[in-house]
Amino acid sequence: MKSNSSTAANHFTITSSQQNRLDDPVAYVRGVGQARAEKLSCLGIRTVSDLLWYLPRRYQDFTSTKPIADTVPGEPVTIMGEVISVEDKPTSRDPRLWLSIARIRDDSGIAEAVWFTRTKSPKLRPRFSPAPPRGALVYLSGVAERAYGKVSFANPEWEDATRGVEGEPLNTARVVPVYGLTEGLGQKAVRRIVSNALSGYGDEIREVLPFEVLGRYGLPERRWAFLNVHFPSDMASASLARRRLTFEELFLLRLALKWRKSQYKASGTGLKHGPDGQLVAAFMKNLPFALTRAQEKVIREIAGDMEGPTPMARLVQGDVGSGKTVVAAYALVKTVENGYQGAMMAPTEILAEQHLLSLKKLLGPLGISVYLISGSQSQKERQEALTAARSGAAQVVVGTHALIQGDVEFSQLGLAITDEQHRFGVTQRAILAAKGGRPHVLVMSATPIPRTLAMAIYGDLDVSVIDELPPGRIPVETHWVMPSQRPRVYQFVREQVSRGRQAYIVCPLVEESEALSVKAAASEAERLERDVFPDLKVGLLHGRMSSSEKDAVMTDFRDGRIDILISTTVIEVGVDVPNASVMVIEDAERFGLAQLHQLRGRVGRGRHRGYCILVSQAASEVARQRMQVMQRTSDGFEIAEQDLRLRGPGEFFGTRQHGLPDLNVDILPGDLRVLAEAIEAAEGVDIEELGPGRRLEQLGHEISRRFGGMISWTGV
Ligand code: ADP
Ligand code: MG
């Protein structure tokens, strides 16, 4: 019976009767004790549901069962026979390495199976022999080999073929799942545990997708999907099952985002601003350039939101250099004109300080006060900014992550902007927005992503696109060169500097540690300054410098006191120095396409032609393709499509990229179609139907279960 304790205000609270037995601790599963439960928690498995969602990495198809004499070398196969002898002995080469040899006989002949076990000390017999006991009737699955007419198997899987209490075979004679493991937890154990969970809890698996959706997309039922994703009857069933579960994840995620948006919109009236007044007019009049048509269009969309009855929740997507900052500035001015404060958060200090400069230039003349809050400013500066934000004296506050710390308070926050949103999480922007009462929310991103993906990832936002670059931009010329051609590259840099331009040289991040990256960049700067450009002004910029040091370097570069800036990827996003014309990227194959595109976007921002030089051996095929894509196109959307093709959409999900909750399935390159279908299907769902007593209530509960934490954030 459904108890109706859920309140009207938040009708998506899970009531206790909805608590599913699948939420039981994994230790309730037969065969899982405390020790194993701890091992499983290393794999992120805490509940029965987690275990069911622990999908196999791959499968081994051992469905083909043959007489020993008919096995073909190199083929995965299952044989069945009696164990006629077993022998355990240390190998002659390494006394710690034990060899177990079993001989198996069927009507057609004899096969030999060999296992290796490593022991702690020499000559110590292994506690458990990996071989089956003598006399047993077994299934044995593996890749058959043949030498001197003898059939043999190395490290095969085996299982009792008499099918006692344990039932169907799990490790042999079927399509066998292969799981990711952790220390002290073997394949056989995981298979057994998963199988026990399926038999113990299978009846608790309820369908959550609407039946018409199952029908329209030809998806199997949920319980079948879980059974077949783990223990499929054949490979086709395995992939159908996986498709169904992938669909479910993406469908639910998309609905969760849609839901979040509708809750935000419904949560109260927005700050309904008046039409543009004198302050906005003065701002427009003072702009140093004419807006592009695309910028004007997006500004109108923003105005519509801000003057409307519900809070704005809008993403502005625009390629690097398309001019998003001025659009943000417009929204800030409109906010101030209506008596509220605006905040703008950027992912790096360099970018935050750059925004401070640009906003001071654009808004200062209008009498609008602009403050900075960043992690490494002095205590005094910080106190001043905090006080100003709290009292309302600061009309606009720019900052880094420091903006969302607890001690930052606003008197009347009316607009929360996050720049380069892909560097932040959903929750981070929510925290910023929560510092006001229902403020308007604007997020900006230069990472162009295909439409279907955008809907999966930004489904909680309205989307505006700036699909036009400011006039007079000359496309950046991109060259890919081998490391041996560096002298020519340096010659070219020198030439550009002699014409009054400036250059960036980017050293790759050393994956293992930021400290190493910094060291690499520092020694590269030293080398270039000493040996290559002794007569030029070389600067160094990296993430370990204090904010005032970074500031000084960026100011010197902006003002032309540095000709060549050696940098780590800290300059990747947002930096805007229009006089810089050359971007040299060392070890370019170490960067992804999106990153290369961002870096290239640092040049060609002014009147001069920009050049991007990718220095790379590009040893692998994928690296080569990436270099070619960069040479061929500068269209961010096309680059994103190619990125998707080369890396698959999985990279776009997950906490790292967009701050979304982790999905239970890995999204693979082949999943684009199911992604598109899941999004299409979610579009057809009316969010109202998920509420209590409504048709899709069960689906609503499942979404709360899966993504409730994300939905319950008060802001967008
Ligand atoms: P992004 O979209 O990458 O954040 P920015 O807002 O930093 O781009 O703008 C890139 C450069 O283009 C800046 O120097 C900015 O002043 C300039 N810019 C923006 N809009 C226009 C325009 N309509 N006409 C000319 N220049 C513009
Ligand atoms: Mg920008």
XYZ file of C-alpha atoms and ligand atoms in Angstrom:
744
model
C 0.000 0.000 0.000
C 1.216 3.415 -0.826
C 1.323 5.750 2.118
C 0.660 9.330 1.219
C 3.089 11.102 3.465
C 4.659 13.095 0.657
C 3.906 16.760 0.880
C 2.429 18.868 -1.834
C 5.361 21.266 -1.831
C 7.859 18.593 -2.582
C 5.790 15.799 -3.943
C 8.855 13.916 -5.060
C 10.045 12.889 -1.640
C 10.366 9.126 -1.492
C 7.893 7.693 0.971
C 9.000 4.800 3.121
C 6.732 2.289 1.432
C 8.550 3.120 -1.780
C 11.831 2.063 -0.294
C 12.767 -0.784 -2.470
C 14.401 -3.986 -1.276
C 17.013 -3.355 -3.938
C 18.319 -0.683 -1.573
C 19.251 -3.424 0.938
C 22.914 -3.480 1.888
C 24.868 -5.783 -0.381
C 25.771 -7.879 2.666
C 22.200 -9.256 2.573
C 23.004 -11.126 -0.612
C 23.712 -14.813 -0.077
C 27.463 -15.442 -0.124
C 28.386 -11.899 0.878
C 29.719 -11.580 4.389
C 31.238 -8.567 6.075
C 34.660 -9.135 4.499
C 33.272 -9.388 0.999
C 30.957 -6.457 1.539
C 34.032 -4.383 2.313
C 35.783 -5.605 -0.827
C 32.689 -4.777 -2.851
C 32.565 -1.296 -1.414
C 36.004 -0.744 -2.960
C 34.205 -1.187 -6.271
C 31.567 1.347 -5.264
C 29.039 -1.392 -4.535
C 27.069 -0.793 -1.347
C 23.547 -1.919 -2.122
C 21.951 -4.760 -4.026
C 21.035 -2.256 -6.698
C 24.680 -1.158 -7.029
C 25.603 -4.784 -7.524
C 23.018 -5.290 -10.251
C 24.319 -2.169 -11.981
C 27.883 -3.452 -11.784
C 27.897 -4.388 -15.437
C 30.455 -6.732 -16.983
C 33.364 -5.113 -18.774
C 33.098 -7.684 -21.528
C 32.061 -11.275 -22.187
C 33.703 -14.487 -23.214
C 31.636 -16.639 -25.451
C 32.116 -20.246 -24.380
C 28.770 -21.422 -25.726
C 30.414 -23.661 -28.288
C 30.732 -27.120 -26.673
C 32.757 -29.743 -28.493
C 34.321 -33.163 -28.090
C 38.013 -32.769 -27.255
C 39.109 -34.226 -30.578
C 37.099 -31.623 -32.519
C 38.481 -28.500 -30.817
C 40.177 -26.002 -33.082
C 43.376 -24.242 -31.920
C 42.812 -20.605 -31.019
C 39.070 -21.010 -30.598
C 37.210 -20.337 -27.324
C 35.420 -23.555 -26.523
C 33.927 -25.688 -23.774
C 34.685 -29.349 -23.268
C 33.069 -31.715 -20.806
C 34.802 -34.716 -19.293
C 36.182 -36.564 -16.301
C 39.315 -35.482 -14.482
C 41.612 -38.510 -14.628
C 44.716 -37.059 -12.989
C 45.890 -33.956 -11.134
C 49.444 -32.980 -10.349
C 50.772 -29.919 -8.450
C 54.490 -29.144 -8.589
C 56.820 -26.156 -8.424
C 58.205 -25.044 -11.761
C 61.887 -25.665 -12.280
C 62.623 -22.065 -13.177
C 60.900 -20.340 -10.261
C 60.265 -22.399 -7.091
C 57.623 -19.914 -6.000
C 55.601 -20.537 -9.116
C 53.508 -23.685 -8.927
C 52.120 -25.613 -11.792
C 48.891 -27.585 -11.601
C 48.179 -29.968 -14.405
C 44.900 -31.808 -14.827
C 44.085 -34.340 -17.503
C 40.492 -34.529 -18.698
C 39.009 -37.337 -20.739
C 35.879 -37.553 -22.853
C 34.792 -40.126 -25.428
C 36.919 -38.519 -28.140
C 40.242 -38.104 -26.337
C 42.275 -36.465 -23.589
C 43.051 -32.779 -22.956
C 45.573 -31.257 -20.615
C 44.795 -28.149 -18.570
C 47.510 -26.093 -16.914
C 47.268 -23.440 -14.184
C 49.932 -21.346 -12.515
C 49.818 -20.230 -8.890
C 52.296 -17.960 -7.159
C 53.074 -18.745 -3.518
C 54.629 -16.620 -0.792
C 57.787 -18.616 -0.260
C 59.658 -21.180 -2.357
C 58.460 -24.761 -2.245
C 55.395 -23.783 -0.219
C 52.463 -25.711 -1.627
C 49.549 -23.399 -2.578
C 46.700 -23.532 -0.119
C 44.169 -24.138 -2.866
C 44.864 -25.917 -6.091
C 43.250 -24.132 -9.010
C 42.689 -27.521 -10.635
C 39.500 -29.578 -10.261
C 39.702 -32.677 -8.033
C 40.461 -36.077 -9.535
C 37.377 -37.996 -10.541
C 35.178 -34.917 -10.958
C 32.963 -34.473 -13.979
C 33.638 -30.939 -15.200
C 32.956 -28.333 -17.808
C 36.173 -26.681 -18.866
C 36.185 -23.489 -20.925
C 39.128 -21.720 -22.485
C 41.042 -21.202 -25.660
C 42.137 -24.538 -27.064
C 45.742 -25.038 -28.069
C 47.375 -27.943 -29.801
C 50.995 -29.053 -29.708
C 52.371 -32.381 -30.909
C 48.811 -33.547 -31.477
C 47.919 -32.916 -27.835
C 44.971 -30.646 -26.910
C 45.761 -28.261 -24.078
C 44.359 -25.243 -22.231
C 46.238 -22.574 -20.270
C 44.423 -21.176 -17.231
C 40.977 -22.337 -18.339
C 37.842 -21.912 -16.270
C 36.200 -25.034 -14.908
C 33.061 -25.943 -13.076
C 31.310 -28.995 -11.727
C 29.186 -30.420 -14.543
C 26.871 -32.436 -12.316
C 24.807 -29.300 -11.612
C 24.298 -29.800 -7.945
C 22.745 -27.235 -5.636
C 24.421 -24.353 -7.420
C 22.413 -24.861 -10.593
C 23.383 -23.571 -14.034
C 27.083 -23.075 -14.779
C 28.309 -19.494 -14.379
C 31.921 -19.733 -15.458
C 31.848 -22.169 -18.337
C 29.712 -23.500 -21.178
C 27.953 -20.185 -21.738
C 28.516 -16.521 -22.491
C 30.594 -15.697 -19.422
C 30.667 -12.178 -17.957
C 34.044 -10.635 -17.172
C 33.939 -8.052 -14.379
C 36.318 -5.404 -13.176
C 37.884 -6.795 -9.993
C 39.553 -5.609 -6.862
C 42.301 -7.179 -4.744
C 41.067 -10.337 -3.073
C 37.889 -10.700 -5.114
C 38.088 -13.050 -8.085
C 35.924 -13.449 -11.191
C 34.316 -16.606 -9.912
C 33.350 -14.952 -6.656
C 31.824 -11.910 -8.334
C 29.876 -14.084 -10.760
C 28.535 -16.148 -7.908
C 27.539 -13.071 -5.903
C 25.830 -11.414 -8.854
C 24.031 -14.639 -9.642
C 22.842 -14.924 -6.025
C 21.627 -11.341 -6.126
C 19.685 -12.044 -9.308
C 18.028 -15.123 -7.860
C 17.401 -13.571 -4.448
C 16.208 -10.178 -5.636
C 15.132 -10.776 -9.234
C 11.472 -10.447 -8.330
C 12.120 -7.009 -6.850
C 13.231 -5.640 -10.202
C 10.272 -3.581 -11.414
C 9.817 -1.978 -14.754
C 10.356 1.762 -14.633
C 10.129 2.759 -18.283
C 6.678 3.525 -19.681
C 5.401 0.612 -21.748
C 4.858 2.721 -24.823
C 8.537 3.698 -24.697
C 9.600 0.048 -24.499
C 7.405 -0.671 -27.481
C 8.459 2.256 -29.604
C 12.200 1.641 -29.205
C 12.095 -2.136 -29.169
C 13.543 -2.397 -25.676
C 13.345 -5.499 -23.522
C 11.776 -5.482 -20.096
C 13.924 -4.459 -17.126
C 14.209 -7.737 -15.257
C 15.127 -9.552 -18.449
C 17.727 -6.875 -19.113
C 19.448 -7.347 -15.755
C 19.452 -11.133 -16.113
C 20.837 -10.952 -19.617
C 23.369 -8.240 -19.104
C 25.046 -10.476 -16.517
C 24.285 -13.971 -17.744
C 23.131 -13.676 -21.331
C 21.953 -16.645 -23.302
C 23.917 -15.375 -26.283
C 25.903 -12.334 -27.347
C 22.925 -10.701 -29.062
C 20.962 -10.808 -25.804
C 23.894 -9.283 -23.970
C 24.006 -6.299 -26.276
C 20.246 -5.833 -26.289
C 20.249 -5.910 -22.502
C 23.043 -3.384 -22.335
C 21.259 -1.123 -24.799
C 18.152 -1.173 -22.660
C 20.059 -0.253 -19.483
C 22.016 2.489 -21.234
C 18.758 3.861 -22.573
C 17.283 3.821 -19.084
C 20.195 5.751 -17.590
C 20.157 8.445 -20.248
C 16.379 8.683 -20.270
C 16.257 9.084 -16.498
C 19.086 11.598 -16.491
C 17.404 13.678 -19.156
C 14.124 13.598 -17.234
C 15.877 14.491 -13.989
C 17.322 17.582 -15.635
C 13.974 18.499 -17.156
C 12.349 18.032 -13.796
C 14.939 20.171 -12.087
C 14.235 22.919 -14.566
C 10.483 22.744 -14.084
C 10.883 22.808 -10.318
C 13.126 25.834 -10.532
C 10.716 27.597 -12.812
C 7.783 26.717 -10.584
C 9.540 27.390 -7.306
C 8.449 30.981 -7.077
C 8.230 34.044 -9.165
C 11.374 35.414 -10.681
C 12.715 38.909 -10.259
C 10.513 40.317 -12.937
C 12.632 43.178 -14.248
C 11.337 46.146 -16.179
C 12.228 46.892 -19.789
C 15.666 48.287 -20.608
C 16.102 51.764 -19.190
C 18.661 54.533 -19.254
C 21.535 52.615 -17.690
C 21.299 49.870 -20.303
C 20.990 52.505 -23.011
C 24.167 54.182 -21.774
C 25.924 50.808 -21.717
C 24.936 50.097 -25.307
C 26.005 53.539 -26.408
C 29.421 53.207 -24.787
C 30.312 49.848 -26.353
C 33.562 50.050 -28.293
C 32.058 48.032 -31.161
C 28.749 47.251 -32.805
C 27.176 44.037 -31.558
C 26.918 41.156 -33.976
C 23.459 39.990 -34.990
C 23.985 36.832 -32.963
C 24.916 38.810 -29.863
C 21.842 40.989 -30.292
C 19.626 37.949 -30.648
C 20.973 36.369 -27.471
C 20.669 39.649 -25.581
C 17.003 39.812 -26.574
C 16.493 36.249 -25.327
C 18.111 37.153 -22.018
C 15.992 40.298 -21.721
C 12.885 38.202 -22.335
C 13.873 35.854 -19.511
C 14.716 38.609 -17.069
C 11.513 40.487 -17.735
C 9.438 37.323 -17.566
C 7.576 35.814 -14.623
C 9.972 32.904 -13.885
C 13.714 33.018 -13.154
C 16.069 32.818 -16.091
C 17.978 29.545 -16.458
C 19.915 29.973 -19.656
C 23.040 28.605 -21.259
C 24.843 30.802 -23.746
C 26.900 28.665 -26.029
C 29.316 30.410 -28.311
C 32.552 29.400 -29.896
C 35.797 30.805 -28.514
C 36.047 34.493 -29.358
C 32.397 34.875 -30.287
C 31.998 37.607 -27.667
C 30.173 36.105 -24.719
C 31.617 38.521 -22.146
C 29.739 41.529 -23.478
C 26.505 39.543 -23.402
C 27.152 38.747 -19.749
C 27.936 42.408 -19.150
C 24.543 43.354 -20.570
C 22.786 41.025 -18.113
C 24.815 42.520 -15.262
C 23.883 46.078 -16.214
C 20.219 45.153 -16.474
C 20.425 43.577 -13.018
C 22.022 46.662 -11.499
C 19.502 48.893 -13.223
C 16.774 46.987 -11.421
C 18.422 47.412 -8.049
C 20.096 44.020 -7.655
C 23.645 42.703 -7.513
C 25.286 40.482 -10.105
C 27.982 37.830 -9.606
C 30.163 36.237 -12.218
C 32.268 33.170 -11.498
C 35.194 32.048 -13.643
C 37.266 28.855 -13.335
C 40.729 30.406 -13.114
C 42.193 33.426 -11.382
C 43.678 34.693 -14.598
C 40.269 34.708 -16.189
C 38.572 36.252 -13.163
C 41.064 39.092 -13.150
C 40.653 39.564 -16.858
C 36.904 39.815 -16.385
C 37.481 42.338 -13.621
C 39.427 44.472 -16.072
C 36.934 44.187 -18.926
C 33.948 44.781 -16.701
C 35.566 47.782 -15.078
C 36.144 49.156 -18.550
C 32.575 48.482 -19.693
C 30.686 49.239 -16.480
C 32.965 51.669 -14.634
C 32.004 54.670 -16.804
C 28.357 53.968 -15.974
C 29.131 54.368 -12.287
C 28.742 50.654 -11.513
C 31.074 49.306 -8.832
C 32.918 46.082 -9.653
C 34.719 43.971 -7.012
C 36.883 40.864 -7.102
C 36.812 37.892 -4.741
C 39.544 35.358 -5.377
C 41.421 32.753 -3.393
C 44.781 34.420 -3.211
C 43.978 38.069 -2.650
C 45.191 39.662 0.559
C 43.123 39.400 3.710
C 42.433 43.129 3.584
C 41.253 43.101 -0.030
C 39.094 40.140 0.672
C 37.490 41.720 3.730
C 36.733 44.838 1.737
C 35.114 42.856 -1.023
C 33.121 40.717 1.401
C 31.826 43.768 3.222
C 30.894 45.453 -0.027
C 29.053 42.356 -1.250
C 27.156 42.074 2.019
C 26.176 45.721 2.202
C 25.264 45.979 -1.439
C 28.001 48.538 -2.119
C 29.428 46.049 -4.607
C 27.003 46.014 -7.494
C 28.970 43.476 -9.444
C 31.295 40.846 -7.961
C 33.650 38.806 -10.119
C 35.515 35.833 -8.762
C 36.797 32.305 -8.826
C 35.522 29.331 -6.834
C 36.189 31.591 -3.863
C 32.814 33.189 -4.643
C 30.892 30.157 -3.465
C 32.513 29.900 -0.060
C 30.340 30.168 3.003
C 31.466 33.596 4.127
C 30.472 35.247 0.854
C 27.073 36.876 1.264
C 25.139 39.255 -0.890
C 22.646 41.877 0.077
C 20.446 41.238 -2.968
C 21.855 38.840 -5.520
C 19.778 39.061 -8.665
C 22.005 37.369 -11.225
C 24.452 34.461 -10.963
C 26.689 33.922 -13.981
C 29.147 31.084 -14.430
C 31.633 31.484 -17.243
C 33.181 28.431 -18.878
C 30.497 26.312 -17.253
C 32.089 23.053 -18.418
C 34.759 23.645 -15.781
C 32.197 23.725 -12.986
C 29.714 21.250 -11.643
C 25.959 21.495 -11.569
C 26.130 21.806 -7.801
C 28.686 24.614 -7.877
C 26.483 26.821 -9.948
C 23.591 25.906 -7.680
C 25.557 27.057 -4.635
C 26.245 30.391 -6.261
C 22.585 30.827 -7.186
C 21.536 29.853 -3.669
C 23.276 32.969 -2.361
C 20.298 34.916 -3.641
C 16.587 34.326 -3.500
C 15.629 32.951 -6.931
C 18.212 34.921 -8.862
C 18.414 34.741 -12.612
C 20.994 32.209 -13.730
C 23.164 32.531 -16.792
C 25.852 30.044 -17.736
C 28.302 30.410 -20.556
C 30.306 27.782 -22.324
C 32.594 27.677 -25.301
C 32.699 23.937 -25.444
C 30.432 23.266 -28.338
C 28.667 19.988 -28.157
C 26.241 18.370 -30.535
C 22.593 19.079 -29.856
C 21.600 15.695 -28.502
C 24.466 15.735 -26.070
C 23.723 19.288 -25.046
C 20.219 18.196 -24.169
C 21.460 15.279 -22.112
C 23.972 17.416 -20.278
C 22.311 20.823 -20.093
C 18.750 19.598 -20.144
C 17.876 21.851 -17.253
C 18.678 25.017 -19.159
C 17.313 27.005 -22.069
C 19.970 27.340 -24.707
C 21.077 30.375 -26.703
C 23.739 30.080 -29.330
C 26.071 32.817 -30.556
C 26.676 31.366 -33.982
C 28.625 34.208 -35.523
C 32.052 35.706 -34.907
C 32.661 39.463 -34.714
C 33.387 40.894 -38.157
C 36.866 41.140 -39.572
C 38.166 37.998 -37.889
C 40.615 36.192 -40.096
C 40.577 32.430 -39.530
C 43.582 31.105 -37.669
C 46.060 29.287 -39.878
C 46.944 25.948 -38.341
C 50.111 23.992 -39.068
C 51.187 20.651 -37.785
C 54.952 20.170 -37.635
C 57.372 17.520 -36.433
C 59.560 18.272 -33.406
C 62.590 18.351 -35.711
C 61.147 21.481 -37.313
C 61.321 23.521 -34.123
C 64.061 25.850 -35.418
C 61.719 26.970 -38.196
C 58.928 27.451 -35.686
C 61.161 29.671 -33.557
C 62.179 31.606 -36.659
C 58.519 32.217 -37.402
C 57.799 33.357 -33.851
C 60.698 35.780 -34.106
C 59.343 37.174 -37.369
C 55.925 37.783 -35.854
C 57.443 39.502 -32.831
C 59.459 41.750 -35.109
C 56.162 42.826 -36.658
C 54.930 43.858 -33.254
C 52.937 40.697 -32.439
C 53.216 38.373 -29.442
C 53.287 34.617 -28.986
C 52.279 31.872 -26.594
C 54.229 28.655 -26.231
C 52.239 26.058 -24.335
C 53.951 23.164 -22.580
C 51.781 20.178 -21.822
C 50.551 19.321 -18.408
C 52.489 16.406 -16.989
C 49.655 14.029 -16.165
C 51.190 12.713 -12.983
C 51.670 15.984 -11.208
C 51.142 19.663 -11.525
C 54.480 20.281 -9.847
C 56.256 18.421 -12.646
C 54.368 20.421 -15.262
C 55.443 23.608 -13.624
C 59.031 22.428 -13.557
C 58.900 21.454 -17.218
C 57.475 24.822 -18.216
C 60.015 26.664 -16.085
C 62.995 24.879 -17.564
C 61.602 25.322 -21.065
C 61.252 29.056 -20.431
C 64.811 29.208 -19.184
C 66.115 27.350 -22.205
C 64.226 29.498 -24.687
C 65.275 32.709 -23.013
C 68.935 31.698 -22.848
C 69.489 29.808 -26.092
C 66.784 30.785 -28.549
C 65.414 34.240 -27.832
C 68.135 35.967 -25.773
C 67.237 39.308 -27.331
C 63.482 39.027 -26.719
C 61.381 39.337 -23.597
C 60.281 35.905 -22.445
C 57.752 35.433 -19.633
C 56.551 32.422 -17.675
C 53.079 31.649 -16.409
C 51.850 28.634 -14.464
C 49.276 27.567 -11.911
C 51.617 27.502 -8.935
C 52.332 31.216 -9.049
C 50.629 33.491 -6.548
C 47.761 35.538 -7.807
C 49.759 38.747 -7.756
C 52.611 37.101 -9.679
C 50.199 35.806 -12.297
C 48.550 39.137 -12.425
C 51.857 40.900 -12.996
C 52.805 38.521 -15.817
C 49.421 38.824 -17.536
C 49.523 42.591 -17.244
C 53.023 42.651 -18.728
C 51.882 40.440 -21.574
C 48.737 42.439 -22.199
C 50.707 45.679 -22.210
C 53.349 44.300 -24.554
C 56.208 44.120 -22.045
C 56.493 40.398 -22.731
C 56.951 39.139 -26.291
C 56.718 35.427 -25.732
C 54.731 33.840 -22.946
C 55.700 30.306 -21.970
C 52.808 28.744 -20.170
C 51.142 25.623 -18.913
C 47.520 25.101 -19.843
C 46.409 27.733 -17.314
C 45.820 30.023 -20.277
C 43.509 27.500 -21.883
C 40.220 29.223 -21.249
C 39.027 32.716 -21.731
C 42.281 34.673 -21.942
C 41.910 37.553 -24.343
C 44.989 39.398 -25.615
C 44.114 40.525 -29.144
C 47.678 41.413 -30.112
C 48.921 37.830 -29.635
C 49.116 36.117 -33.009
C 51.038 32.877 -32.516
C 50.080 29.866 -30.430
C 52.702 27.138 -30.363
C 51.500 23.941 -28.707
C 54.235 21.530 -27.714
C 53.452 17.797 -27.619
C 50.107 18.606 -29.134
C 49.054 14.961 -29.183
C 48.765 15.074 -25.408
C 45.730 17.333 -25.661
C 42.195 16.455 -26.620
C 40.515 18.184 -29.548
C 38.362 20.414 -27.368
C 41.429 21.580 -25.487
C 43.414 22.234 -28.663
C 40.523 24.248 -30.012
C 40.338 26.305 -26.820
C 44.069 26.955 -26.872
C 43.951 27.961 -30.524
C 41.135 30.334 -29.614
C 43.667 32.490 -27.725
C 44.974 33.873 -31.026
C 43.297 35.503 -33.994
C 41.168 37.602 -31.652
C 42.173 40.946 -33.085
C 42.840 42.472 -36.488
C 45.877 40.327 -37.205
C 45.988 36.878 -38.665
C 46.544 34.238 -36.028
C 48.719 31.149 -36.375
C 48.511 27.937 -34.448
C 51.452 25.585 -34.642
C 50.988 22.068 -33.370
C 54.308 20.440 -32.585
C 53.793 16.715 -32.487
C 55.204 13.405 -33.496
C 51.598 12.151 -33.538
C 52.691 8.566 -33.313
C 49.245 7.038 -32.981
C 46.495 6.971 -35.562
C 44.062 8.816 -33.309
C 46.635 11.547 -32.636
C 47.235 11.918 -36.364
C 43.526 12.243 -37.010
C 43.244 14.884 -34.312
C 46.008 16.967 -35.896
C 44.293 16.669 -39.256
C 40.940 17.772 -37.874
C 42.616 20.841 -36.361
C 44.221 21.720 -39.681
C 41.032 21.208 -41.626
C 38.532 23.183 -39.581
C 38.174 25.908 -37.004
C 34.462 25.372 -36.527
C 33.932 24.442 -32.897
C 30.848 22.391 -33.618
C 32.546 20.327 -36.265
C 35.471 19.787 -33.929
C 33.098 18.600 -31.241
C 31.510 16.152 -33.673
C 34.932 14.791 -34.540
C 35.882 14.621 -30.889
C 32.773 12.611 -30.284
C 33.644 10.317 -33.143
C 37.208 9.787 -31.911
C 36.592 9.544 -28.164
C 32.958 8.623 -27.822
C 30.372 10.503 -25.815
C 31.415 8.971 -22.492
C 33.950 11.731 -21.949
C 31.200 14.296 -21.914
C 29.416 12.733 -18.995
C 30.482 12.367 -15.443
C 31.716 14.653 -12.784
C 34.959 15.561 -14.442
C 33.489 17.329 -17.451
C 30.153 18.707 -16.470
C 29.604 17.944 -12.853
C 26.820 15.513 -13.545
C 26.338 12.490 -11.328
C 28.235 9.445 -12.532
C 26.268 7.090 -14.691
C 26.114 3.367 -14.061
C 27.026 2.562 -17.634
C 29.981 3.635 -19.700
C 28.751 5.509 -22.729
C 30.649 4.198 -25.745
C 31.127 5.573 -29.259
C 28.495 3.149 -30.501
C 25.904 4.581 -28.100
C 25.111 7.779 -29.982
C 21.966 6.303 -31.425
C 20.625 5.134 -28.085
C 21.495 8.545 -26.667
C 19.443 10.260 -29.345
C 16.553 7.860 -28.779
C 16.588 8.298 -25.019
C 16.456 12.060 -25.388
C 13.701 11.921 -27.956
C 11.702 9.642 -25.679
C 12.214 11.920 -22.690
C 10.942 14.871 -24.700
C 7.620 13.083 -24.985
C 7.180 12.832 -21.223
C 5.120 15.424 -19.384
C 6.884 16.100 -16.074
C 3.517 16.519 -14.341
C 2.824 12.833 -14.997
C 5.633 11.853 -12.616
C 3.806 13.204 -9.577
C 1.926 11.185 -6.940
C -1.160 9.413 -8.118
C -0.281 10.184 -11.702
C 0.342 7.775 -14.508
C 4.149 7.711 -14.339
C 4.507 7.840 -10.577
C 6.804 4.789 -10.516
C 9.122 6.447 -12.985
C 9.111 9.532 -10.800
C 10.202 7.489 -7.803
C 12.973 5.868 -9.764
C 14.281 9.244 -10.915
C 14.298 10.441 -7.306
C 16.141 7.319 -6.275
C 18.783 7.713 -8.947
C 19.201 11.461 -9.291
C 17.326 12.853 -6.312
C 20.353 14.589 -4.862
C 20.748 16.598 -7.999
C 17.081 17.493 -8.327
C 16.717 18.630 -4.762
C 19.163 21.480 -5.197
C 17.182 24.619 -4.743
C 18.817 26.487 -7.577
C 19.637 25.790 -11.178
P 34.491 34.625 -25.658
O 33.183 34.345 -26.312
O 35.541 33.647 -26.059
O 34.369 34.785 -24.184
P 35.183 37.406 -25.547
O 33.944 37.877 -24.918
O 36.416 37.313 -24.710
O 34.957 36.011 -26.264
O 35.432 38.320 -26.814
C 36.535 38.102 -27.674
C 37.051 39.428 -28.217
O 36.139 39.938 -29.179
C 37.183 40.479 -27.160
O 38.397 41.177 -27.385
C 35.987 41.372 -27.380
O 36.249 42.691 -26.989
C 35.779 41.266 -28.853
N 34.397 41.461 -29.313
C 33.285 40.939 -28.723
N 32.189 41.284 -29.425
C 32.611 42.020 -30.481
C 31.948 42.665 -31.585
N 30.635 42.612 -31.734
N 32.709 43.305 -32.478
C 34.051 43.355 -32.342
N 34.731 42.782 -31.330
C 34.032 42.114 -30.407
Mg 35.081 34.042 -22.484
